[in-house]
Short mmCIF file of C-alpha atoms and ligand atoms in Angstrom, two decimals:
data_model
loop_
_atom_site.label_atom_id
_atom_site.label_comp_id
_atom_site.label_asym_id
_atom_site.label_seq_id
_atom_site.Cartn_x
_atom_site.Cartn_y
_atom_site.Cartn_z
CA MET A 9 -16.93 -36.99 6.75
CA THR A 10 -14.58 -35.07 8.77
CA ILE A 11 -12.87 -31.59 6.99
CA SER A 12 -10.20 -33.18 7.08
CA GLU A 13 -11.02 -36.60 5.01
CA SER A 14 -12.89 -34.23 2.61
CA LEU A 15 -9.78 -31.82 2.22
CA LYS A 16 -7.76 -35.36 1.97
CA SER A 17 -9.86 -36.83 -0.59
CA SER A 18 -9.87 -33.39 -2.83
CA LEU A 19 -7.34 -32.43 -5.04
CA LEU A 20 -6.38 -29.34 -2.81
CA LYS A 21 -3.01 -28.76 -1.70
CA TYR A 22 -3.30 -28.61 2.28
CA LYS A 23 -1.40 -29.08 5.54
CA GLU A 24 -3.08 -29.57 8.86
CA ASN A 25 -1.05 -28.29 12.31
CA GLU A 26 0.39 -25.39 10.14
CA PRO A 27 2.96 -22.89 12.16
CA LEU A 28 1.38 -19.60 11.74
CA ALA A 29 4.76 -17.61 12.47
CA LYS A 30 5.98 -18.43 8.74
CA HIS A 31 3.15 -16.95 7.46
CA SER A 32 3.39 -13.79 9.00
CA THR A 33 5.63 -11.29 8.35
CA MET A 34 6.27 -10.43 12.08
CA ARG A 35 7.28 -13.97 12.54
CA VAL A 36 4.50 -14.85 15.42
CA GLY A 37 1.67 -16.81 15.92
CA ASP A 38 0.85 -20.19 16.83
CA LYS A 39 -0.76 -23.39 14.47
CA ALA A 40 -3.79 -23.37 12.32
CA ASP A 41 -5.78 -26.23 12.27
CA PHE A 42 -6.04 -26.55 8.63
CA PHE A 43 -3.85 -24.31 5.68
CA VAL A 44 -5.08 -24.83 2.27
CA GLU A 45 -3.07 -23.15 -0.59
CA ILE A 46 -5.09 -21.88 -3.95
CA HIS A 47 -2.85 -21.84 -6.64
CA PHE A 48 -5.46 -21.67 -9.37
CA GLU A 49 -9.45 -20.17 -9.61
CA GLU A 50 -10.74 -23.58 -10.27
CA ASP A 51 -8.79 -24.61 -6.31
CA LEU A 52 -11.32 -21.90 -5.10
CA LYS A 53 -14.03 -23.04 -6.39
CA SER A 54 -13.74 -26.48 -5.65
CA PHE A 55 -12.50 -25.38 -1.68
CA LEU A 56 -16.02 -23.15 -1.48
CA ASN A 57 -18.24 -26.41 -2.85
CA LEU A 58 -16.42 -27.96 0.00
CA TYR A 59 -16.41 -25.74 2.86
CA LYS A 60 -20.20 -25.41 2.24
CA ASP A 61 -20.72 -28.32 4.59
CA TYR A 62 -18.24 -27.12 7.55
CA THR A 63 -19.55 -23.20 7.60
CA ASP A 64 -19.11 -23.52 11.54
CA LEU A 65 -15.62 -23.67 10.71
CA PRO A 66 -13.93 -20.13 10.81
CA LEU A 67 -12.05 -19.36 7.46
CA LEU A 68 -9.41 -16.81 7.26
CA ILE A 69 -8.00 -15.62 4.03
CA LEU A 70 -4.36 -14.73 3.76
CA GLY A 71 -2.03 -13.74 1.08
CA GLU A 72 1.36 -13.19 2.46
CA GLY A 73 0.59 -12.17 5.58
CA SER A 74 2.19 -8.47 5.46
CA ASN A 75 -0.74 -6.90 7.37
CA THR A 76 -1.57 -10.08 9.43
CA LEU A 77 -0.86 -10.69 13.03
CA PHE A 78 -1.18 -14.41 14.40
CA SER A 79 -2.33 -13.28 18.35
CA ASP A 80 -1.95 -16.84 18.74
CA GLY A 81 -3.03 -19.71 16.76
CA PHE A 82 -6.01 -20.33 14.98
CA ARG A 83 -8.87 -23.01 15.00
CA GLY A 84 -10.65 -22.73 12.04
CA ILE A 85 -9.11 -23.59 7.72
CA VAL A 86 -6.47 -20.68 6.76
CA LEU A 87 -7.05 -20.17 3.22
CA GLN A 88 -3.41 -18.62 1.43
CA MET A 89 -3.89 -17.21 -1.89
CA VAL A 90 -0.99 -18.15 -4.25
CA ASN A 91 -2.45 -18.52 -7.89
CA LYS A 92 -0.13 -16.36 -9.69
CA GLY A 93 -0.06 -14.45 -12.70
CA ILE A 94 -0.48 -11.12 -15.15
CA GLU A 95 -2.70 -11.34 -18.46
CA LYS A 96 -2.45 -7.93 -20.83
CA ILE A 97 -6.86 -7.61 -21.40
CA ASP A 98 -6.63 -4.41 -23.28
CA GLU A 99 -4.31 -1.74 -25.13
CA ASP A 100 -5.13 1.16 -27.07
CA ASN A 101 -2.97 4.16 -27.45
CA GLU A 102 -2.56 5.68 -24.23
CA PHE A 103 -3.44 2.94 -21.72
CA VAL A 104 -2.76 -0.90 -21.15
CA THR A 105 -5.30 -2.75 -19.18
CA LEU A 106 -3.46 -5.80 -17.03
CA LYS A 107 -5.25 -8.43 -15.08
CA ALA A 108 -3.46 -9.72 -11.82
CA SER A 109 -3.95 -12.88 -9.77
CA ALA A 110 -4.56 -12.79 -6.38
CA GLY A 111 -1.66 -14.21 -5.29
CA GLN A 112 0.62 -12.59 -7.47
CA ASN A 113 3.45 -10.28 -5.49
CA TRP A 114 2.60 -7.05 -5.54
CA HIS A 115 6.12 -6.03 -6.06
CA GLU A 116 6.58 -8.25 -9.04
CA PHE A 117 3.43 -6.39 -10.70
CA VAL A 118 4.84 -2.76 -9.90
CA LYS A 119 8.31 -4.44 -11.32
CA TYR A 120 6.30 -5.60 -14.63
CA CYS A 121 4.71 -2.50 -14.85
CA VAL A 122 7.63 -0.34 -15.01
CA ASP A 123 9.57 -2.74 -17.40
CA ASN A 124 6.56 -2.29 -19.50
CA ASN A 125 6.87 1.64 -19.19
CA LEU A 126 3.35 1.35 -17.91
CA SER A 127 2.89 4.15 -15.11
CA GLY A 128 0.11 4.34 -12.32
CA VAL A 129 2.01 2.15 -9.59
CA GLU A 130 5.60 2.76 -9.62
CA ASN A 131 5.49 4.73 -6.43
CA LEU A 132 3.72 1.46 -4.59
CA ALA A 133 7.08 -0.39 -5.54
CA PHE A 134 8.76 -2.62 -2.66
CA ILE A 135 5.24 -2.91 -0.70
CA PRO A 136 5.26 -6.17 0.60
CA GLY A 137 2.50 -8.26 0.26
CA THR A 138 -0.25 -9.84 -2.77
CA ILE A 139 -2.70 -8.70 -5.64
CA GLY A 140 -5.61 -9.52 -3.65
CA ALA A 141 -4.86 -7.61 -0.54
CA ALA A 142 -3.52 -4.55 -2.23
CA PRO A 143 -7.76 -3.49 -2.67
CA VAL A 144 -8.11 -4.50 0.95
CA GLN A 145 -6.80 -1.94 2.26
CA ASN A 146 -6.14 0.23 -0.64
CA ILE A 147 -2.11 0.34 -0.43
CA ALA A 148 -0.94 3.58 -0.44
CA ALA A 149 3.05 5.05 -0.63
CA TYR A 150 4.76 8.31 -1.55
CA GLY A 151 0.98 10.05 -3.11
CA GLN A 152 -0.23 7.42 -4.75
CA VAL A 153 -3.18 5.17 -4.11
CA GLN A 154 -3.50 2.02 -5.64
CA GLU A 155 -7.10 3.06 -6.03
CA ASP A 156 -5.54 5.62 -8.81
CA ALA A 157 -4.83 2.83 -11.38
CA PHE A 158 -7.70 0.12 -10.47
CA LEU A 159 -10.17 -0.48 -12.67
CA SER A 160 -11.86 -3.95 -11.15
CA LEU A 161 -11.63 -6.91 -9.27
CA GLU A 162 -13.15 -10.07 -9.10
CA ALA A 163 -14.05 -12.01 -6.12
CA PHE A 164 -16.10 -15.27 -4.89
CA GLU A 165 -18.82 -14.90 -2.11
CA ILE A 166 -18.43 -17.36 0.29
CA SER A 167 -21.58 -18.39 1.24
CA SER A 168 -22.49 -19.14 -2.57
CA ALA A 169 -19.21 -19.39 -4.36
CA GLU A 170 -20.46 -17.13 -7.21
CA LYS A 171 -18.13 -15.16 -8.63
CA ARG A 172 -19.10 -11.80 -9.43
CA THR A 173 -16.85 -8.02 -10.34
CA PHE A 174 -16.67 -5.13 -8.41
CA ASP A 175 -15.95 -1.98 -10.06
CA GLU A 176 -14.66 0.93 -8.80
CA PRO A 177 -17.58 2.95 -6.77
CA GLU A 178 -18.60 -0.58 -5.49
CA CYS A 179 -15.35 -1.43 -3.76
CA GLN A 180 -15.88 2.40 -1.41
CA PHE A 181 -12.17 2.88 -1.69
CA ASP A 182 -11.02 5.22 1.23
CA TYR A 183 -7.92 6.15 3.29
CA ARG A 184 -6.48 2.73 4.07
CA SER A 185 -9.65 0.90 3.77
CA SER A 186 -12.67 -0.60 1.51
CA ILE A 187 -16.03 -2.36 1.74
CA PHE A 188 -13.59 -5.51 1.98
CA LYS A 189 -12.41 -3.88 5.41
CA ASN A 190 -16.06 -3.33 6.76
CA GLU A 191 -19.37 -4.75 4.99
CA LEU A 192 -18.00 -6.94 3.17
CA LYS A 193 -15.37 -8.20 5.74
CA ASP A 194 -14.79 -12.10 5.48
CA LYS A 195 -17.57 -12.63 2.67
CA TYR A 196 -15.89 -12.09 -0.39
CA ILE A 197 -11.96 -14.06 -1.44
CA ILE A 198 -10.69 -11.35 -4.01
CA SER A 199 -9.56 -13.87 -7.69
CA SER A 200 -7.85 -11.31 -9.64
CA VAL A 201 -7.25 -7.74 -9.59
CA THR A 202 -7.71 -5.71 -13.01
CA TYR A 203 -5.40 -2.64 -13.38
CA LYS A 204 -5.45 0.65 -16.29
CA LEU A 205 -2.08 1.44 -16.38
CA LYS A 206 -0.98 4.92 -18.70
CA LYS A 207 1.94 4.30 -21.31
CA ALA A 208 4.75 6.43 -19.72
CA SER A 209 6.54 9.00 -21.94
CA GLU A 210 10.61 8.21 -22.16
CA TYR A 211 11.26 11.10 -19.31
CA ILE A 212 8.81 11.62 -16.87
CA PRO A 213 7.92 15.38 -16.16
CA GLU A 214 9.33 17.06 -12.94
CA THR A 215 6.02 18.49 -12.33
CA SER A 216 4.47 14.92 -12.56
CA TYR A 217 6.33 12.88 -9.83
CA HIS A 218 7.04 16.13 -7.71
CA SER A 219 3.20 16.90 -7.12
CA ARG A 220 2.69 13.05 -5.70
CA TYR A 221 5.55 13.51 -3.53
CA GLU A 222 7.80 16.09 -3.17
CA SER A 223 10.59 14.25 -1.03
CA LEU A 224 11.39 11.49 -3.88
CA GLY A 225 12.89 14.69 -5.73
CA GLY A 226 15.82 14.32 -3.18
CA ILE A 227 16.37 10.86 -3.17
CA LEU A 228 16.17 11.24 -7.34
CA GLU A 229 18.86 13.76 -7.40
CA GLU A 230 20.95 10.70 -5.50
CA VAL A 231 20.13 8.00 -7.19
CA ALA A 232 19.51 9.28 -10.83
CA GLN A 233 20.44 11.49 -13.28
CA GLU A 234 17.83 13.96 -15.05
CA PRO A 235 15.59 14.06 -16.94
CA TYR A 236 14.36 10.95 -14.93
CA THR A 237 12.47 7.48 -16.49
CA LEU A 238 10.16 5.68 -14.82
CA LYS A 239 12.59 3.36 -13.72
CA ASP A 240 14.62 6.04 -12.14
CA ILE A 241 11.36 6.47 -9.77
CA PHE A 242 10.90 2.91 -9.05
CA HIS A 243 14.72 3.18 -7.99
CA ALA A 244 14.04 6.20 -6.03
CA VAL A 245 10.60 4.61 -4.11
CA ILE A 246 12.63 1.35 -3.18
CA GLU A 247 15.51 3.35 -1.92
CA ILE A 248 13.41 5.26 0.21
CA ARG A 249 12.07 2.81 1.49
CA LYS A 250 15.00 0.86 1.90
CA ARG A 251 16.74 3.67 4.29
CA LYS A 252 13.22 4.53 6.29
CA LEU A 253 11.71 0.96 6.99
CA PRO A 254 12.54 -2.24 8.33
CA GLN A 255 13.41 -4.94 6.01
CA VAL A 256 11.20 -8.09 5.92
CA LYS A 257 14.77 -10.00 5.91
CA ASP A 258 15.71 -8.17 8.90
CA TYR A 259 13.27 -8.23 11.84
CA GLY A 260 9.35 -8.93 12.22
CA THR A 261 7.24 -6.27 10.72
CA LEU A 262 4.01 -5.27 9.32
CA GLY A 263 5.32 -1.95 8.03
CA SER A 264 3.13 1.02 9.92
CA PHE A 265 1.27 -0.55 12.96
CA PHE A 266 -1.36 2.69 13.46
CA VAL A 267 -2.93 5.05 10.97
CA ASN A 268 -2.54 8.46 10.87
CA HIS A 269 -5.16 9.92 13.03
CA PHE A 270 -7.71 12.81 12.17
CA ILE A 271 -8.04 15.44 15.03
CA THR A 272 -10.75 18.79 14.48
CA THR A 273 -8.53 22.26 14.90
CA GLU A 274 -10.52 22.63 17.77
CA LYS A 275 -8.74 19.16 19.47
CA LEU A 276 -5.15 20.24 17.64
CA LYS A 277 -5.25 23.58 19.74
CA GLU A 278 -5.60 21.48 22.62
CA LEU A 279 -2.69 19.49 21.72
CA GLN A 280 -0.68 22.64 20.80
CA ASP A 281 -0.32 24.09 24.44
CA LYS A 282 1.41 20.58 25.86
CA PHE A 283 2.85 19.94 22.21
CA PRO A 284 3.91 23.12 20.67
CA ASP A 285 5.82 21.45 17.94
CA ILE A 286 2.85 19.21 16.88
CA GLN A 287 3.24 18.04 13.41
CA TYR A 288 0.00 18.00 11.26
CA TYR A 289 -1.45 18.76 7.90
CA PRO A 290 -4.71 20.00 6.71
CA VAL A 291 -7.12 17.72 5.16
CA ASP A 292 -9.08 18.16 1.72
CA LYS A 293 -12.71 16.89 3.27
CA MET A 294 -13.21 15.51 -0.66
CA GLN A 295 -10.31 13.18 -0.56
CA TYR A 296 -11.97 11.29 2.68
CA PRO A 297 -15.68 10.79 1.82
CA ALA A 298 -16.17 8.44 5.10
CA LEU A 299 -15.03 10.82 7.25
CA GLU A 300 -18.12 12.96 6.91
CA ASP A 301 -20.28 10.44 7.97
CA GLN A 302 -18.60 10.72 11.93
CA SER A 303 -17.91 13.18 14.29
CA LEU A 304 -15.63 15.26 11.92
CA LYS A 305 -18.84 16.08 9.62
CA ASP A 306 -19.31 19.26 10.29
CA ALA A 307 -15.94 20.44 11.55
CA GLU A 308 -12.90 21.42 10.24
CA PHE A 309 -10.17 18.61 10.68
CA VAL A 310 -6.37 18.02 10.12
CA LYS A 311 -4.61 14.84 10.23
CA ILE A 312 -1.62 14.12 12.77
CA PRO A 313 0.92 11.89 12.21
CA VAL A 314 0.97 8.99 14.61
CA GLY A 315 4.67 8.13 14.33
CA TRP A 316 5.38 12.05 15.25
CA LEU A 317 3.35 11.30 18.55
CA LEU A 318 4.82 7.95 19.57
CA GLU A 319 8.71 9.45 18.89
CA GLU A 320 7.77 12.38 21.32
CA LEU A 321 6.14 9.86 24.15
CA GLY A 322 9.41 7.73 23.72
CA TRP A 323 8.97 4.49 21.62
CA LYS A 324 10.88 5.00 19.35
CA GLY A 325 13.76 1.62 19.30
CA LYS A 326 12.57 0.86 22.68
CA MET A 327 12.42 -2.70 22.88
CA ILE A 328 10.54 -4.98 25.34
CA GLY A 329 12.19 -8.74 25.16
CA ASN A 330 12.15 -9.01 21.68
CA VAL A 331 9.22 -6.52 20.57
CA GLY A 332 9.74 -2.69 19.96
CA THR A 333 9.84 -0.37 17.92
CA TYR A 334 11.93 0.56 14.82
CA GLU A 335 15.06 2.41 15.76
CA LYS A 336 14.22 4.66 12.56
CA HIS A 337 10.78 4.30 12.71
CA ALA A 338 8.30 4.31 15.72
CA LEU A 339 5.01 3.73 13.72
CA CYS A 340 6.87 0.33 12.94
CA VAL A 341 6.47 -2.54 15.42
CA ILE A 342 9.19 -5.05 14.91
CA THR A 343 10.15 -8.07 16.68
CA ASP A 344 13.59 -8.91 16.60
CA GLY A 345 14.43 -12.60 17.92
CA PRO A 346 12.10 -15.22 19.14
CA ALA A 347 8.49 -13.82 20.32
CA THR A 348 4.43 -14.46 21.19
CA GLY A 349 1.68 -12.49 19.21
CA GLN A 350 0.70 -11.94 23.14
CA GLU A 351 3.97 -10.21 23.51
CA VAL A 352 3.62 -8.21 20.63
CA ILE A 353 -0.40 -7.56 21.41
CA ASP A 354 0.94 -6.05 25.08
CA TYR A 355 2.93 -3.85 23.56
CA MET A 356 0.79 -2.50 21.03
CA ASN A 357 -1.17 -1.99 23.89
CA LYS A 358 1.11 -0.06 25.86
CA MET A 359 1.84 2.30 23.06
CA LYS A 360 -2.15 3.24 23.07
CA GLN A 361 -2.57 3.49 26.00
CA SER A 362 0.33 6.14 26.39
CA VAL A 363 -0.77 8.06 23.53
CA PHE A 364 -4.64 8.19 25.52
CA ASP A 365 -2.74 9.38 28.24
CA ALA A 366 -1.01 12.28 26.68
CA THR A 367 -3.40 13.19 24.30
CA GLY A 368 -6.99 11.43 25.32
CA ILE A 369 -6.61 10.23 21.68
CA GLU A 370 -7.43 6.70 20.89
CA ILE A 371 -5.35 5.66 18.09
CA THR A 372 -6.40 2.92 15.50
CA SER A 373 -4.30 -0.29 14.60
CA GLU A 374 -3.68 -0.52 10.60
CA VAL A 375 -2.98 -4.67 10.76
CA ASN A 376 -5.29 -7.38 10.68
CA ILE A 377 -5.25 -8.78 14.29
CA VAL A 378 -6.45 -12.75 14.21
C1 FAD B 3 7.54 -3.43 5.74
C2 FAD B 3 6.49 -3.24 5.41
C3 FAD B 3 6.20 -2.07 4.58
C4 FAD B 3 4.85 -1.64 4.51
N1 FAD B 3 4.06 -0.91 3.84
C5 FAD B 3 3.06 -0.07 3.10
C6 FAD B 3 3.28 0.84 2.71
O1 FAD B 3 3.48 1.97 1.83
N2 FAD B 3 1.60 0.76 2.10
C7 FAD B 3 0.52 0.46 2.69
O2 FAD B 3 -0.68 0.45 2.23
N3 FAD B 3 1.03 -0.81 3.08
C8 FAD B 3 2.07 -1.33 3.64
N4 FAD B 3 2.21 -2.24 4.27
C9 FAD B 3 1.35 -3.49 4.49
C10 FAD B 3 1.18 -4.52 3.74
O3 FAD B 3 2.07 -4.59 3.01
C11 FAD B 3 0.02 -4.40 2.95
O4 FAD B 3 -1.27 -3.94 3.70
C12 FAD B 3 -0.52 -5.32 1.73
O5 FAD B 3 -1.44 -5.13 1.00
C13 FAD B 3 -0.50 -6.34 2.67
O6 FAD B 3 -0.79 -7.97 1.64
P1 FAD B 3 -0.50 -9.49 2.14
O7 FAD B 3 -0.89 -9.94 1.01
O8 FAD B 3 0.77 -9.73 2.87
O9 FAD B 3 -1.84 -9.52 3.04
P2 FAD B 3 -2.41 -10.35 4.70
O10 FAD B 3 -1.64 -10.30 5.87
O11 FAD B 3 -2.11 -11.83 3.58
O12 FAD B 3 -3.85 -9.85 4.44
C14 FAD B 3 -4.32 -8.47 4.67
C15 FAD B 3 -5.71 -8.32 4.83
O13 FAD B 3 -6.55 -9.05 3.46
C16 FAD B 3 -6.90 -10.09 3.16
N5 FAD B 3 -6.87 -10.48 1.98
C17 FAD B 3 -5.66 -11.09 1.72
N6 FAD B 3 -6.05 -11.28 0.59
C18 FAD B 3 -7.24 -11.81 0.50
C19 FAD B 3 -7.80 -11.58 -0.65
N7 FAD B 3 -7.51 -12.52 -2.24
N8 FAD B 3 -9.11 -11.46 -0.91
C20 FAD B 3 -10.15 -11.13 0.40
N9 FAD B 3 -9.13 -10.90 1.04
C21 FAD B 3 -8.07 -11.04 1.27
C22 FAD B 3 -6.60 -10.56 4.29
O14 FAD B 3 -7.50 -11.58 4.84
C23 FAD B 3 -6.47 -10.02 5.35
O15 FAD B 3 -7.76 -8.99 6.36
C24 FAD B 3 3.52 -2.71 4.55
C25 FAD B 3 3.63 -3.99 5.28
C26 FAD B 3 5.45 -3.98 5.66
C27 FAD B 3 5.50 -5.37 6.40
#
């Protein structure tokens, strides 16, 4: 039987020759040979049992495509997780444990938590994408990281169709990274994620949100009145994001296109000769255990905001055809009209080359390029 016949005889919802541009918030990409939607966990089991006979066909797992750039089409099967739901699985005086399905929209989950006065993910409001993708790159914003509230996740091994649970240490969370971006890349499909949220008091103490991200304080003053509630913080985060970042409804965008870069203090000194105002942040090594394995192991190092470097090099708001960077943020590559995946790749490569020529630094893309 061909894969086409197998899918036809299954109960799975699927399409052939599906345009990918509508499944990535970058709005580029050609067609996928097969595009299968997973609405229930049972669909995932059926699919994996069927896929055992077609493993020569490449498989790509997709959520809402807000961190995925399709450089072209996909000669294989795209499996989109659209299984939804949030379930309370435990509660005590202090905490509530919620299990959410992988295809559940992340922001709706955050809103659910805030509506129920549960704290732990409110600074991650308005990040596009699904629950299932959140642990993959350990999403973070405004001083909060999803691993702070993470308890465990369930995932199916692609080769065996067996389900297993991963606790926090097993996920090896790091800066914009986890085991699912490294050792277990393309080996597991996350079906649900469980978070432990703290019951919030009526008003949030200033020290609590300020210690997480200072600039929230300024925007809070504008959008709410003291003493602030969890909802006030949630709305302040949405407001700050609307002001600073390109919106999915207005542009093709994947948010930040590059990760911030770690350099040794020695390298920083070298760069300061050329860029006296270069921005940098001291780094607590304990927060980045994976970096200890790399060339920075024995050195002191700092984090430099790549957006600052790109702006300094003239990339902010620069368009080449319909591809460019956002006028308010050089780290955000956008499309503002019809474009191809290759045009985005070409633009990205030009940015990388310009940073390398000016600093010797090889910046790394944050997005998944397919
Ligand atoms: C405007 C904008 C702002 C953004 N701001 C932020 C931000 O502040 N902080 C931040 O961290 N990110 C940010 N992002 C990036 C993006 O929102 C996150 O990475 C998000 O988690 C991606 O979710 P998704 O469902 O769209 O993932 P997709 O793009 O569909 O997938 C991303 C990766 O995860 C894998 N994957 C997806 N689902 C599963 C699953 N169920 N099992 C296994 N693997 C899976 C995919 O194979 C792919 O490698 C932003 C993006 C945009 C467009």
